[in-house]
Short mmCIF file of C-alpha atoms in Angstrom, two decimals:
data_model
loop_
_atom_site.label_atom_id
_atom_site.label_comp_id
_atom_site.label_asym_id
_atom_site.label_seq_id
_atom_site.Cartn_x
_atom_site.Cartn_y
_atom_site.Cartn_z
CA MET A 1 88.99 -5.62 87.31
CA THR A 2 86.15 -7.65 85.80
CA GLN A 3 84.48 -5.89 82.89
CA LEU A 4 80.88 -4.95 83.71
CA HIS A 5 79.55 -6.81 80.69
CA HIS A 6 81.31 -9.97 81.88
CA LEU A 7 78.93 -10.10 84.86
CA ASP A 8 75.67 -11.93 84.41
CA ALA A 9 72.44 -10.21 85.47
CA VAL A 10 72.45 -11.74 88.95
CA ALA A 11 75.99 -10.47 89.53
CA GLN A 12 75.14 -7.06 88.08
CA ALA A 13 72.18 -6.77 90.45
CA SER A 14 74.46 -7.64 93.38
CA ALA A 15 77.02 -5.02 92.33
CA LEU A 16 74.26 -2.41 92.12
CA ARG A 17 72.90 -3.25 95.57
CA SER A 18 76.38 -3.06 97.12
CA ARG A 19 76.91 0.28 95.35
CA GLU A 20 80.02 -0.96 93.54
CA VAL A 21 78.54 0.57 90.41
CA SER A 22 75.61 2.83 89.67
CA SER A 23 72.84 1.94 87.26
CA VAL A 24 73.69 4.99 85.16
CA GLU A 25 77.26 3.70 84.82
CA LEU A 26 76.08 0.16 84.07
CA VAL A 27 73.50 1.22 81.48
CA GLN A 28 75.92 3.64 79.83
CA HIS A 29 78.55 0.90 79.63
CA HIS A 30 76.14 -1.33 77.73
CA LEU A 31 74.91 1.51 75.53
CA ASP A 32 78.55 2.16 74.59
CA ARG A 33 78.90 -1.48 73.59
CA ILE A 34 75.75 -1.22 71.50
CA ASP A 35 77.20 1.84 69.75
CA ARG A 36 80.40 -0.08 69.07
CA HIS A 37 79.00 -3.44 67.99
CA ALA A 38 75.28 -3.38 67.21
CA ASP A 39 75.66 -2.41 63.54
CA ASP A 40 78.07 -5.29 62.91
CA LEU A 41 75.61 -7.68 64.54
CA GLY A 42 72.25 -6.28 63.44
CA ALA A 43 71.17 -6.85 67.02
CA PHE A 44 68.80 -3.91 67.50
CA ILE A 45 66.02 -2.33 65.49
CA THR A 46 65.53 0.52 67.99
CA VAL A 47 67.82 1.79 70.77
CA THR A 48 66.17 3.87 73.50
CA ALA A 49 69.28 5.35 75.08
CA GLU A 50 67.76 8.55 76.51
CA LEU A 51 64.84 6.75 78.13
CA ALA A 52 67.14 4.03 79.50
CA LEU A 53 69.41 6.57 81.19
CA GLU A 54 66.38 8.30 82.73
CA LYS A 55 65.23 4.95 84.12
CA ALA A 56 68.77 4.25 85.36
CA ALA A 57 68.87 7.51 87.32
CA GLU A 58 65.51 6.61 88.85
CA ALA A 59 66.82 3.15 89.76
CA ASP A 60 69.84 4.70 91.47
CA ARG A 61 67.54 6.79 93.65
CA HIS A 62 65.58 3.69 94.69
CA LEU A 63 68.78 1.74 95.32
CA ALA A 64 70.07 4.52 97.56
CA ALA A 65 66.78 4.60 99.46
CA GLY A 66 66.64 0.82 99.86
CA THR A 67 63.32 0.62 98.00
CA ALA A 68 64.54 -1.04 94.80
CA PRO A 69 63.22 -4.36 93.41
CA ALA A 70 65.58 -7.28 92.88
CA PHE A 71 66.92 -6.34 89.44
CA ALA A 72 66.66 -2.57 89.70
CA GLY A 73 69.03 -0.93 87.24
CA VAL A 74 70.02 -4.06 85.27
CA PRO A 75 69.89 -3.59 81.47
CA THR A 76 67.93 -5.79 79.11
CA ALA A 77 65.92 -5.43 75.88
CA PHE A 78 62.65 -6.57 74.35
CA LYS A 79 62.13 -8.39 71.09
CA ASP A 80 60.51 -6.21 68.45
CA LEU A 81 57.54 -8.58 68.28
CA THR A 82 56.72 -7.68 71.89
CA PRO A 83 54.40 -4.68 72.36
CA THR A 84 56.03 -1.79 74.22
CA ALA A 85 53.89 1.31 74.57
CA GLY A 86 55.71 4.50 73.67
CA THR A 87 58.38 2.68 71.66
CA PRO A 88 57.87 1.58 68.03
CA THR A 89 57.12 -2.14 67.71
CA SER A 90 57.69 -2.92 64.04
CA MET A 91 57.42 -6.71 64.23
CA GLY A 92 60.31 -6.66 61.79
CA SER A 93 58.16 -5.15 59.06
CA VAL A 94 58.57 -1.96 57.05
CA PHE A 95 54.79 -1.79 57.03
CA LEU A 96 54.71 -1.33 60.83
CA ARG A 97 57.82 0.80 61.13
CA GLU A 98 56.03 3.52 63.15
CA PHE A 99 53.55 1.32 65.05
CA ASP A 100 53.18 2.43 68.68
CA PRO A 101 51.24 -0.21 70.65
CA PRO A 102 48.47 1.03 72.93
CA ALA A 103 49.74 -1.05 75.86
CA ASN A 104 52.73 -3.03 77.03
CA ALA A 105 52.81 -6.78 76.88
CA HIS A 106 52.43 -8.26 80.36
CA VAL A 107 56.02 -9.55 80.12
CA VAL A 108 57.24 -5.97 79.67
CA ASP A 109 55.36 -4.73 82.73
CA LEU A 110 56.49 -7.71 84.82
CA MET A 111 60.15 -7.27 83.90
CA GLN A 112 59.98 -3.54 84.58
CA GLN A 113 58.35 -4.21 87.95
CA THR A 114 61.34 -6.43 88.77
CA GLY A 115 63.59 -3.47 87.95
CA PHE A 116 65.02 -4.35 84.53
CA ILE A 117 65.73 -1.40 82.23
CA SER A 118 65.19 -1.83 78.50
CA LEU A 119 67.84 -0.46 76.15
CA GLY A 120 65.64 -0.96 73.10
CA LYS A 121 64.02 -3.43 70.73
CA THR A 122 65.96 -6.40 69.33
CA ASN A 123 65.96 -7.53 65.72
CA THR A 124 63.48 -10.10 64.46
CA PRO A 125 62.33 -11.37 61.04
CA GLU A 126 59.08 -10.00 59.67
CA PHE A 127 56.30 -11.14 62.03
CA GLY A 128 58.69 -13.72 63.49
CA LEU A 129 57.96 -16.16 60.69
CA SER A 130 61.41 -17.59 59.96
CA SER A 131 64.15 -19.53 61.71
CA TYR A 132 66.67 -16.90 60.61
CA THR A 133 66.59 -13.16 61.34
CA ASP A 134 66.48 -10.76 58.41
CA ASN A 135 64.17 -7.93 57.40
CA ASP A 136 63.94 -4.78 55.30
CA LEU A 137 64.41 -2.47 58.29
CA VAL A 138 67.96 -3.17 59.48
CA GLY A 139 68.87 -6.36 57.65
CA PRO A 140 70.11 -9.62 59.18
CA ALA A 141 71.13 -10.40 62.73
CA ARG A 142 74.52 -12.11 62.82
CA THR A 143 76.09 -14.47 65.30
CA PRO A 144 79.09 -12.82 67.02
CA TRP A 145 81.04 -16.06 66.53
CA ASP A 146 81.16 -15.37 62.77
CA THR A 147 79.40 -12.26 61.53
CA SER A 148 79.11 -13.72 58.02
CA ARG A 149 76.55 -16.15 59.48
CA ASN A 150 72.98 -15.58 60.60
CA ALA A 151 72.14 -15.47 64.30
CA GLY A 152 69.09 -17.68 63.79
CA GLY A 153 65.52 -16.66 64.41
CA SER A 154 63.24 -15.39 65.27
CA SER A 155 64.85 -13.99 68.46
CA GLY A 156 68.11 -13.52 66.58
CA GLY A 157 68.79 -9.94 67.63
CA ALA A 158 68.22 -10.79 71.29
CA ALA A 159 70.55 -13.80 71.15
CA ALA A 160 73.28 -11.88 69.33
CA ALA A 161 73.05 -9.02 71.83
CA VAL A 162 73.36 -11.36 74.81
CA ALA A 163 76.17 -13.42 73.29
CA ALA A 164 78.20 -10.28 72.49
CA GLY A 165 77.70 -8.74 75.94
CA LEU A 166 75.53 -5.85 74.75
CA ILE A 167 73.02 -6.85 77.45
CA PRO A 168 73.29 -9.60 80.07
CA LEU A 169 69.96 -11.29 79.25
CA ALA A 170 66.91 -10.77 77.08
CA GLN A 171 63.30 -11.73 76.54
CA GLY A 172 62.56 -13.81 73.49
CA SER A 173 59.54 -15.63 72.11
CA ASP A 174 59.27 -19.10 70.65
CA GLY A 175 56.55 -20.47 68.36
CA GLY A 176 58.62 -23.05 66.48
CA GLY A 177 62.06 -22.79 68.06
CA SER A 178 62.58 -19.04 68.04
CA ILE A 179 64.39 -18.94 71.40
CA ARG A 180 66.35 -22.18 71.08
CA ILE A 181 67.44 -21.75 67.44
CA PRO A 182 69.30 -18.44 68.00
CA ALA A 183 70.56 -19.64 71.38
CA SER A 184 72.31 -22.49 69.57
CA ALA A 185 73.58 -20.26 66.76
CA CYS A 186 74.94 -17.67 69.22
CA GLY A 187 76.36 -19.98 71.89
CA ILE A 188 74.09 -19.06 74.82
CA PHE A 189 71.36 -20.67 76.94
CA GLY A 190 67.78 -20.41 75.72
CA PHE A 191 64.71 -21.71 77.56
CA LYS A 192 61.22 -22.26 76.11
CA PRO A 193 58.78 -22.66 79.03
CA SER A 194 55.78 -24.97 79.18
CA ARG A 195 52.67 -23.92 77.31
CA GLY A 196 50.73 -21.39 79.37
CA ARG A 197 53.61 -20.63 81.72
CA VAL A 198 53.95 -17.03 80.50
CA SER A 199 50.98 -14.83 79.61
CA ALA A 200 50.56 -13.68 76.00
CA GLY A 201 48.35 -10.75 77.06
CA PRO A 202 46.99 -8.25 76.90
CA LEU A 203 47.43 -7.73 73.14
CA GLY A 204 49.05 -11.01 72.10
CA SER A 205 47.22 -14.24 71.36
CA ASP A 206 47.91 -17.87 72.22
CA TRP A 207 45.16 -19.20 69.98
CA SER A 208 47.27 -22.00 68.51
CA GLY A 209 49.11 -22.95 71.70
CA LEU A 210 52.43 -22.88 69.86
CA ALA A 211 54.10 -19.66 71.01
CA GLY A 212 55.30 -18.31 74.32
CA ASP A 213 57.87 -15.96 75.83
CA GLY A 214 61.03 -17.04 77.62
CA PRO A 215 64.62 -16.11 78.50
CA LEU A 216 67.86 -15.90 76.55
CA ALA A 217 70.88 -15.71 78.84
CA ARG A 218 74.51 -16.65 79.26
CA SER A 219 73.90 -18.44 82.58
CA VAL A 220 71.19 -20.83 83.69
CA ARG A 221 70.65 -18.82 86.87
CA ASP A 222 69.93 -15.67 84.85
CA ALA A 223 67.37 -17.52 82.74
CA ALA A 224 65.68 -18.88 85.86
CA ALA A 225 65.57 -15.41 87.43
CA LEU A 226 63.99 -13.94 84.31
CA LEU A 227 61.37 -16.68 84.15
CA ASP A 228 60.62 -16.07 87.85
CA ALA A 229 59.83 -12.48 86.88
CA ILE A 230 57.45 -13.27 84.01
CA ALA A 231 55.87 -16.64 84.88
CA HIS A 232 52.66 -15.33 86.44
CA PRO A 233 49.13 -15.98 85.17
CA MET A 234 47.24 -12.85 84.19
CA PRO A 235 43.49 -12.15 83.98
CA GLY A 236 41.94 -13.56 80.83
CA ASP A 237 44.72 -16.02 79.99
CA VAL A 238 43.43 -18.91 77.89
CA ARG A 239 45.79 -21.59 79.24
CA PRO A 240 47.07 -20.22 82.57
CA LEU A 241 49.47 -22.24 84.68
CA PRO A 242 49.62 -21.22 88.36
CA ASP A 243 52.62 -19.54 89.90
CA PRO A 244 55.24 -22.25 90.48
CA PRO A 245 55.29 -23.38 94.13
CA VAL A 246 59.10 -23.19 94.11
CA PRO A 247 60.88 -20.32 92.31
CA TYR A 248 62.95 -21.43 89.35
CA SER A 249 65.96 -19.72 90.90
CA GLN A 250 65.73 -22.29 93.71
CA TRP A 251 65.50 -25.17 91.24
CA VAL A 252 68.87 -24.09 89.86
CA ASP A 253 70.43 -24.89 93.24
CA ARG A 254 68.71 -28.29 93.54
CA PRO A 255 70.58 -31.38 92.33
CA PRO A 256 68.25 -33.14 89.88
CA GLY A 257 68.92 -36.68 91.07
CA PRO A 258 69.31 -39.57 88.62
CA MET A 259 67.08 -39.23 85.56
CA ARG A 260 66.01 -41.53 82.77
CA ILE A 261 66.83 -39.55 79.65
CA ALA A 262 65.56 -40.73 76.27
CA ARG A 263 67.63 -39.65 73.30
CA TRP A 264 67.24 -39.69 69.53
CA SER A 265 69.01 -37.92 66.69
CA ALA A 266 66.97 -39.00 63.67
CA THR A 267 64.51 -36.36 62.51
CA HIS A 268 60.81 -37.01 61.89
CA LEU A 269 61.18 -35.68 58.32
CA GLU A 270 62.08 -37.97 55.43
CA GLY A 271 65.33 -37.02 53.72
CA ILE A 272 66.46 -34.63 56.46
CA ALA A 273 69.27 -35.71 58.76
CA PRO A 274 71.60 -34.03 61.24
CA GLY A 275 75.08 -33.08 60.12
CA PRO A 276 78.28 -34.34 61.75
CA ASP A 277 78.64 -31.34 64.08
CA ALA A 278 75.15 -31.89 65.48
CA ILE A 279 75.85 -35.58 66.02
CA ALA A 280 79.18 -34.84 67.71
CA ALA A 281 77.50 -32.39 70.10
CA TRP A 282 74.71 -34.87 70.85
CA GLU A 283 77.10 -37.77 71.51
CA SER A 284 79.29 -35.61 73.74
CA ALA A 285 76.27 -34.43 75.73
CA SER A 286 75.10 -38.02 76.12
CA ALA A 287 78.43 -39.05 77.59
CA LEU A 288 78.40 -36.05 79.93
CA LEU A 289 74.90 -36.90 81.18
CA GLU A 290 75.92 -40.50 81.81
CA SER A 291 78.98 -39.32 83.74
CA LEU A 292 76.61 -37.30 85.96
CA GLY A 293 74.72 -40.46 86.92
CA HIS A 294 71.81 -40.30 84.47
CA GLU A 295 70.58 -43.25 82.44
CA VAL A 296 70.60 -42.31 78.75
CA ILE A 297 68.41 -44.55 76.61
CA ASP A 298 68.20 -44.69 72.82
CA ILE A 299 64.67 -44.60 71.41
CA ALA A 300 63.21 -43.98 67.97
CA ASN A 301 62.01 -40.46 67.25
CA PRO A 302 58.46 -40.61 68.69
CA PHE A 303 56.99 -37.91 66.43
CA PRO A 304 55.34 -38.82 63.08
CA GLN A 305 56.14 -36.96 59.88
CA ALA A 306 52.43 -36.25 59.45
CA LEU A 307 52.75 -33.46 62.02
CA GLU A 308 54.69 -31.25 59.59
CA PRO A 309 51.95 -30.43 57.05
CA GLN A 310 49.41 -29.90 59.82
CA PHE A 311 51.78 -27.56 61.67
CA ASN A 312 52.17 -25.60 58.42
CA VAL A 313 48.40 -25.13 58.14
CA ILE A 314 48.33 -23.61 61.63
CA TRP A 315 51.48 -21.54 61.08
CA SER A 316 50.25 -20.09 57.80
CA SER A 317 46.69 -19.48 59.01
CA GLY A 318 47.95 -17.21 61.76
CA ILE A 319 49.73 -14.79 59.45
CA ALA A 320 46.95 -15.02 56.84
CA ALA A 321 44.50 -13.83 59.49
CA ALA A 322 46.66 -10.83 60.45
CA ALA A 323 44.64 -7.62 60.18
CA LEU A 324 46.65 -5.97 57.42
CA PRO A 325 45.08 -3.86 54.65
CA PRO A 326 45.03 -5.30 51.12
CA ASP A 327 47.80 -3.03 49.91
CA ALA A 328 50.17 -4.29 52.64
CA ASP A 329 51.27 -7.29 50.59
CA ALA A 330 53.32 -5.09 48.28
CA LEU A 331 55.47 -4.03 51.24
CA LEU A 332 55.91 -7.51 52.72
CA ARG A 333 58.89 -9.76 52.17
CA PRO A 334 58.51 -12.77 49.82
CA ASN A 335 58.68 -15.18 52.77
CA THR A 336 55.78 -13.41 54.49
CA ARG A 337 53.69 -13.37 51.28
CA TYR A 338 54.42 -17.08 50.83
CA TRP A 339 53.00 -17.96 54.25
CA ARG A 340 50.01 -15.63 53.84
CA GLU A 341 49.14 -17.27 50.51
CA ARG A 342 49.40 -20.73 52.03
CA GLY A 343 47.18 -19.67 54.90
CA ARG A 344 44.57 -18.14 52.61
CA ALA A 345 44.36 -21.44 50.72
CA ALA A 346 43.43 -23.32 53.91
CA SER A 347 39.77 -23.56 54.87
CA ALA A 348 38.28 -23.37 58.35
CA VAL A 349 37.84 -27.14 58.15
CA ASP A 350 41.53 -27.54 57.27
CA LEU A 351 42.53 -25.45 60.28
CA SER A 352 40.21 -27.28 62.65
CA ARG A 353 41.47 -30.63 61.38
CA ALA A 354 45.10 -29.52 61.82
CA LEU A 355 44.54 -28.31 65.39
CA GLN A 356 42.80 -31.54 66.33
CA PHE A 357 45.48 -33.66 64.68
CA LEU A 358 48.23 -31.88 66.63
CA GLU A 359 46.35 -32.23 69.89
CA LEU A 360 45.54 -35.92 69.48
CA THR A 361 48.95 -36.88 68.10
CA THR A 362 51.03 -35.03 70.66
CA ARG A 363 48.81 -36.28 73.49
CA GLN A 364 49.68 -39.80 72.40
CA VAL A 365 53.39 -38.96 72.14
CA ILE A 366 53.41 -37.51 75.66
CA SER A 367 51.54 -40.55 76.97
CA ASP A 368 54.10 -42.85 75.40
CA LEU A 369 57.00 -40.90 76.97
CA GLN A 370 55.76 -41.00 80.56
CA SER A 371 58.44 -43.45 81.69
CA TYR A 372 61.20 -40.91 80.95
CA ASP A 373 62.22 -37.81 82.89
CA ALA A 374 63.95 -35.89 80.11
CA PHE A 375 64.77 -35.98 76.40
CA LEU A 376 67.96 -35.23 74.47
CA THR A 377 68.34 -34.27 70.81
CA PRO A 378 70.45 -31.85 68.82
CA THR A 379 69.01 -28.34 68.87
CA LEU A 380 69.76 -27.80 65.17
CA ALA A 381 70.76 -30.16 62.40
CA LEU A 382 73.37 -27.73 61.03
CA PRO A 383 75.77 -25.09 62.39
CA PRO A 384 74.96 -21.38 61.95
CA GLN A 385 74.56 -20.77 58.23
CA PRO A 386 75.82 -17.94 56.00
CA VAL A 387 73.47 -14.97 55.94
CA GLU A 388 72.57 -15.45 52.29
CA TRP A 389 71.98 -19.22 52.54
CA PHE A 390 68.39 -19.03 53.69
CA ASN A 391 66.95 -16.93 50.87
CA GLU A 392 69.52 -16.93 48.09
CA SER A 393 67.30 -19.08 45.85
CA GLY A 394 64.63 -16.40 45.50
CA ASP A 395 61.98 -19.12 45.81
CA PRO A 396 60.21 -19.05 49.23
CA ALA A 397 59.29 -22.74 48.96
CA THR A 398 62.97 -23.63 48.50
CA ASP A 399 63.85 -21.30 51.35
CA HIS A 400 61.35 -23.08 53.60
CA HIS A 401 62.93 -26.43 52.75
CA ARG A 402 66.32 -25.04 53.77
CA GLU A 403 64.82 -23.99 57.09
CA LEU A 404 63.70 -27.59 57.62
CA LEU A 405 67.24 -28.78 56.82
CA PHE A 406 68.47 -26.34 59.48
CA THR A 407 65.91 -26.85 62.27
CA PRO A 408 63.91 -30.10 62.14
CA TYR A 409 63.76 -30.61 65.93
CA THR A 410 62.59 -27.50 67.75
CA ALA A 411 58.97 -27.03 66.60
CA LEU A 412 57.94 -30.44 67.93
CA TYR A 413 58.09 -29.14 71.51
CA ASN A 414 55.91 -26.17 70.55
CA MET A 415 53.34 -28.67 69.37
CA THR A 416 53.47 -30.68 72.60
CA GLY A 417 53.79 -27.66 74.92
CA GLN A 418 56.82 -29.18 76.67
CA PRO A 419 59.55 -27.04 78.22
CA ALA A 420 62.79 -27.26 76.25
CA ALA A 421 66.20 -25.61 76.44
CA SER A 422 69.23 -25.23 74.20
CA LEU A 423 72.56 -25.55 75.99
CA PRO A 424 75.85 -24.32 74.44
CA LEU A 425 77.96 -27.42 75.03
CA HIS A 426 79.89 -27.81 71.79
CA TRP A 427 81.85 -25.79 69.24
CA SER A 428 82.78 -26.95 65.77
CA ALA A 429 86.29 -27.07 64.32
CA GLU A 430 85.47 -23.64 62.81
CA ASN A 431 84.67 -22.33 66.34
CA LEU A 432 80.95 -22.17 65.63
CA PRO A 433 78.58 -22.86 68.55
CA ILE A 434 76.52 -26.05 68.37
CA GLY A 435 73.73 -26.37 70.94
CA ILE A 436 72.10 -29.48 72.30
CA MET A 437 68.46 -29.58 73.37
CA LEU A 438 67.08 -30.96 76.61
CA ALA A 439 63.37 -31.18 77.33
CA THR A 440 61.15 -32.54 80.09
CA LEU A 441 57.49 -33.47 80.34
CA PRO A 442 54.89 -30.68 80.24
CA GLY A 443 54.89 -28.57 83.39
CA GLN A 444 58.29 -29.81 84.52
CA ASP A 445 60.14 -26.52 83.98
CA GLY A 446 61.75 -26.67 87.43
CA PRO A 447 63.43 -30.06 86.94
CA LEU A 448 64.67 -28.88 83.53
CA PHE A 449 66.39 -25.94 85.23
CA SER A 450 67.95 -28.33 87.77
CA LEU A 451 69.27 -30.57 85.03
CA SER A 452 70.53 -27.64 82.95
CA ALA A 453 72.33 -26.13 85.94
CA GLN A 454 73.98 -29.46 86.72
CA VAL A 455 75.21 -29.72 83.14
CA GLU A 456 76.44 -26.12 83.22
CA ALA A 457 78.40 -26.79 86.41
CA ALA A 458 80.00 -29.91 84.90
CA ALA A 459 80.85 -28.30 81.55
CA PRO A 460 80.95 -24.52 82.12
CA TRP A 461 80.47 -22.32 79.09
CA TYR A 462 80.12 -18.85 80.61
CA GLU A 463 83.73 -17.76 80.17
CA ARG A 464 83.80 -18.76 76.52
CA ARG A 465 83.17 -15.53 74.59
CA PRO A 466 83.17 -14.77 70.88
CA PRO A 467 86.46 -13.28 69.63
CA GLY A 468 86.19 -9.57 68.99
CA PHE A 469 83.39 -9.08 71.53
CA ALA A 470 85.19 -9.91 74.78
#
């Protein structure tokens, strides 16, 4: 018999509707796996077992009565940056260990309305600032493919939990790669939607246009189903996109047709280059796309290096403006203090100039790319790295440079607002997952799902599971 955690969320929902399994059984099965594996992975900051089982019993009653929504009784979890009323939302910080938000994020309400049941809050770095997941609450999140290596960040706990079968899918957020980075490091599918596709409200802010929520999943169809649940404009949104005319779940079943796919592997940063594993994954993906009838065209990296310092002004200004009391700095990690100090050094003129530079520069890049349908790069320049690699120097500036060595590609699509996905198409000789990144033009989330599903069908990854977590 197939193990329950081997089913993706769509299959779990089907099994629940046919009464092959109850939600209580399904939720308990995943809670048992969390008990067995979560400490080794650092996947969760908070587990809400009692509440989850109460919600599961309620889902079973609705399923029996025929009044259940599509994903009633299916387990999931929320990133600990995402406000969840009644459950601590620490944002990965000791300072906010007991913080109970006054309201849910819209994504929480929307997923619960679709029937998903949260098993808790997944691990994240302090305030989501880094491309690796570590904090002073529960420590690092680790990829289940090699638990000596970091799961990536900032949705590292979510990605590790999904990859190890602790939950079938999860919500993540992405302001500089924070969905796609851990998706690559954990060997799963991660999708960053177009800017404005998912509401940041009611408590979150999209002031910079960089960050947004999206799915982490083992199958493309699960990711599409989750985005269908949360991609709805809400009152007061600053950059709302309308409900898609065609559900993303339907795009998964649509052949994409021949596409012109531009590819590049060079980074936009001087002195930073992809390693051999990243190049091997990128070349293999290029050949696969060509075999599927797409035209793959080499172009120079269209993004200028001048974006990096301006991005850093915006990134640091956000955390510098966080409403924390003066004595909070003593409790913050060195990486967080580093970014707050950089942000405090920037003036309002610096921030305005940076925002305008990003807007004007990325507008030109998007204009120049209009003749292409999609874009292919490595997701990361390096494989998952040892846990200690990111901050062993003790110097946050050196640590930041190592993050650039690790992830020089992902933040560019946060600047442009394009949809982008990491696909687990390659494994290194050491059996470490190496993702490749596909993106489309802004607003073209549906075609990106079609292309991703076509690639998944041609080179299936779902049955490949990390040893020790099968």
